[in-house]
Coordinates of N, CA and C in Angstrom, one line a residue:
X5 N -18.8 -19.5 -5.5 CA -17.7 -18.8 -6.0 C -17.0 -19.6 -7.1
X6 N -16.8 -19.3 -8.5 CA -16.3 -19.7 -9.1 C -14.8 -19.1 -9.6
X7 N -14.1 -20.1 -10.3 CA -12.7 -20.2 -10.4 C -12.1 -19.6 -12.0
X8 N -11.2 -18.8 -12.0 CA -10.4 -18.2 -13.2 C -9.8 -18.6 -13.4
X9 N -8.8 -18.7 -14.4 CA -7.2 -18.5 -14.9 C -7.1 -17.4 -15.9
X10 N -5.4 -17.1 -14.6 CA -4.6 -16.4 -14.5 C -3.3 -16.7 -15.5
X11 N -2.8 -15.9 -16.5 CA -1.8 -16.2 -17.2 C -1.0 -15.4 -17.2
X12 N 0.1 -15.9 -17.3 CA 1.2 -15.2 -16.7 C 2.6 -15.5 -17.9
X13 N 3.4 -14.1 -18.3 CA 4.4 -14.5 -19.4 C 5.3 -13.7 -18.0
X14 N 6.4 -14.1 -17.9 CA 7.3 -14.1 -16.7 C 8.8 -14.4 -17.6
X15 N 10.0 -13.5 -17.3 CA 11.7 -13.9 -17.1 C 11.7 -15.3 -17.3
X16 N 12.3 -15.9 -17.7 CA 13.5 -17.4 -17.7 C 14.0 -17.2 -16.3
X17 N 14.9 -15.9 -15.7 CA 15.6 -16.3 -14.8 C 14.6 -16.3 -13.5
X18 N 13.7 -15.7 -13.5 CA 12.6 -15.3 -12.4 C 11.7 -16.7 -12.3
X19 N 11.2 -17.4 -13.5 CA 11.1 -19.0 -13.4 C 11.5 -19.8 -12.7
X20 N 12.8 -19.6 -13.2 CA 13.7 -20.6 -12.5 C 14.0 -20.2 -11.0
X21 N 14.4 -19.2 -10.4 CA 13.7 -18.5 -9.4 C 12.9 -19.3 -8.4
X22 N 11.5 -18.9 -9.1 CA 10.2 -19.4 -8.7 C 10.3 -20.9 -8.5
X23 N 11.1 -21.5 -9.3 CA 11.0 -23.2 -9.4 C 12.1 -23.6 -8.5
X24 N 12.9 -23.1 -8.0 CA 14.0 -23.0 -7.0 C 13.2 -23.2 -5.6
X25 N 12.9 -21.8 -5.6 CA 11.8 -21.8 -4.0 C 10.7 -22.8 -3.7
X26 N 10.1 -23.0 -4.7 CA 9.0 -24.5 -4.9 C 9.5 -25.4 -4.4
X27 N 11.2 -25.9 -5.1 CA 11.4 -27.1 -4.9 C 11.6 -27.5 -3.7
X28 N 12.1 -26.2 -3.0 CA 12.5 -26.5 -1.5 C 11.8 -26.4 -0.4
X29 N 10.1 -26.2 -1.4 CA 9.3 -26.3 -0.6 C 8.4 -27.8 -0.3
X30 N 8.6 -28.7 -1.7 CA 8.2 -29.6 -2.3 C 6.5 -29.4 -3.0
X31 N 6.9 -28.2 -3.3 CA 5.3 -28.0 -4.3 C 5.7 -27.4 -5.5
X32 N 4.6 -27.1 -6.3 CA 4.9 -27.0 -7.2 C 5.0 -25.7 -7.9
X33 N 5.3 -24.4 -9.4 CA 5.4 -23.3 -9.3 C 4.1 -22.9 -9.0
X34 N 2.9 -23.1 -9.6 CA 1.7 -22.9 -9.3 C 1.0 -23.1 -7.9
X35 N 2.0 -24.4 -7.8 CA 0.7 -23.7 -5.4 C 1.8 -22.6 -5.3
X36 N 3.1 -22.8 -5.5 CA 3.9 -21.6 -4.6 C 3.2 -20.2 -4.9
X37 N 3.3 -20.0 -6.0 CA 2.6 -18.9 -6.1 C 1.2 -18.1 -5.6
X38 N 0.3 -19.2 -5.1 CA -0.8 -19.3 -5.3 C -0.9 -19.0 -3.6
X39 N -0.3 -20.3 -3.1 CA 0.1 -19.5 -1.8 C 0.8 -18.0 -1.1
X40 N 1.8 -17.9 -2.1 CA 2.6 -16.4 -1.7 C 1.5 -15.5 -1.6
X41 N 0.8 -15.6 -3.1 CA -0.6 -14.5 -3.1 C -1.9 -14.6 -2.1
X42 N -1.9 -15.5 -1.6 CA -2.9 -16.0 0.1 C -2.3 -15.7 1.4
X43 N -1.2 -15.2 1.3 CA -0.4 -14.9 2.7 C -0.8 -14.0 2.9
X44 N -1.2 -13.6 4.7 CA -2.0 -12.7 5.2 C -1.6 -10.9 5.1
X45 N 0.0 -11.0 4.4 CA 0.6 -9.9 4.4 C 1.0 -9.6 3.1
X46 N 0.3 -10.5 2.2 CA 0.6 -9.9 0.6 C 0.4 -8.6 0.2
X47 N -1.0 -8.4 0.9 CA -1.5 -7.0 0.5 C -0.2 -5.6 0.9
X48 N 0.0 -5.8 2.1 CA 1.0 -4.8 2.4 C 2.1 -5.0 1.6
X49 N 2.7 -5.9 1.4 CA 3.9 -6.2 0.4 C 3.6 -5.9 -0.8
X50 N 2.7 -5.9 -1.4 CA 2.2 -5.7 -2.8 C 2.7 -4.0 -2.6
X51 N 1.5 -3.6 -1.6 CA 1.6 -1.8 -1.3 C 3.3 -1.3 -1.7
X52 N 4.0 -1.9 -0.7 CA 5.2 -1.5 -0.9 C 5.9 -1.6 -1.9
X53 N 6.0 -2.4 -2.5 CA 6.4 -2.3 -4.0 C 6.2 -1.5 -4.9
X54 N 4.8 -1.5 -4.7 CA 3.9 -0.8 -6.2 C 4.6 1.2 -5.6
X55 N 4.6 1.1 -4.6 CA 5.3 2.5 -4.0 C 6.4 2.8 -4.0
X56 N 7.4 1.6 -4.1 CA 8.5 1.9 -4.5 C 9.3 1.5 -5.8
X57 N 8.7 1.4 -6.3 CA 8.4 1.0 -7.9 C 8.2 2.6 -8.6
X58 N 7.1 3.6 -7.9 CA 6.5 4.6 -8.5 C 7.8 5.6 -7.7
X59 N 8.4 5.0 -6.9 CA 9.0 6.3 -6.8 C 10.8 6.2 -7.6
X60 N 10.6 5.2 -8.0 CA 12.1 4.6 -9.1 C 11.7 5.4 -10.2
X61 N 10.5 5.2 -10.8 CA 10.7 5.9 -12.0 C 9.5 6.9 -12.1
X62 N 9.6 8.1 -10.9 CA 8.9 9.0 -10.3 C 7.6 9.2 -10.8
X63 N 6.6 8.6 -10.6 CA 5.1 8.3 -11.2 C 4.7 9.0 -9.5
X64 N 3.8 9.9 -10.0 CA 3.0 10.9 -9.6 C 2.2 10.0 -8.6

């Protein structure tokens, strides 16, 4: 299995955000992330979003 990059143009305030929660994890924005997206329950959280996201701005 080989390895990608992912690029990502992201908020200032959502950054800083992300670098907030990092710090108080003592890693860095890239494991935090990296981890959030490996958590066993991303996929359902993803789901939910993306469903209530479509129903904010009523997408079929």
């Amino acid at each position: 299995m080989g390895t990608s990059v992912l690029s990502l143009r992201i908020d200032g305030e959502l950054l800083e955000r992300l670098r907030h929660h990092a710090a108080k994890r003592g890693m860095s924005v890239q494991d935090y992330v990296v981890r959030t997206l490996i958590r066993d329950d991303f996929d359902e959280r993803f789901q939910s979003a993306v469903e209530e996201t479509e129903r904010f701005y009523g997408v079929n």
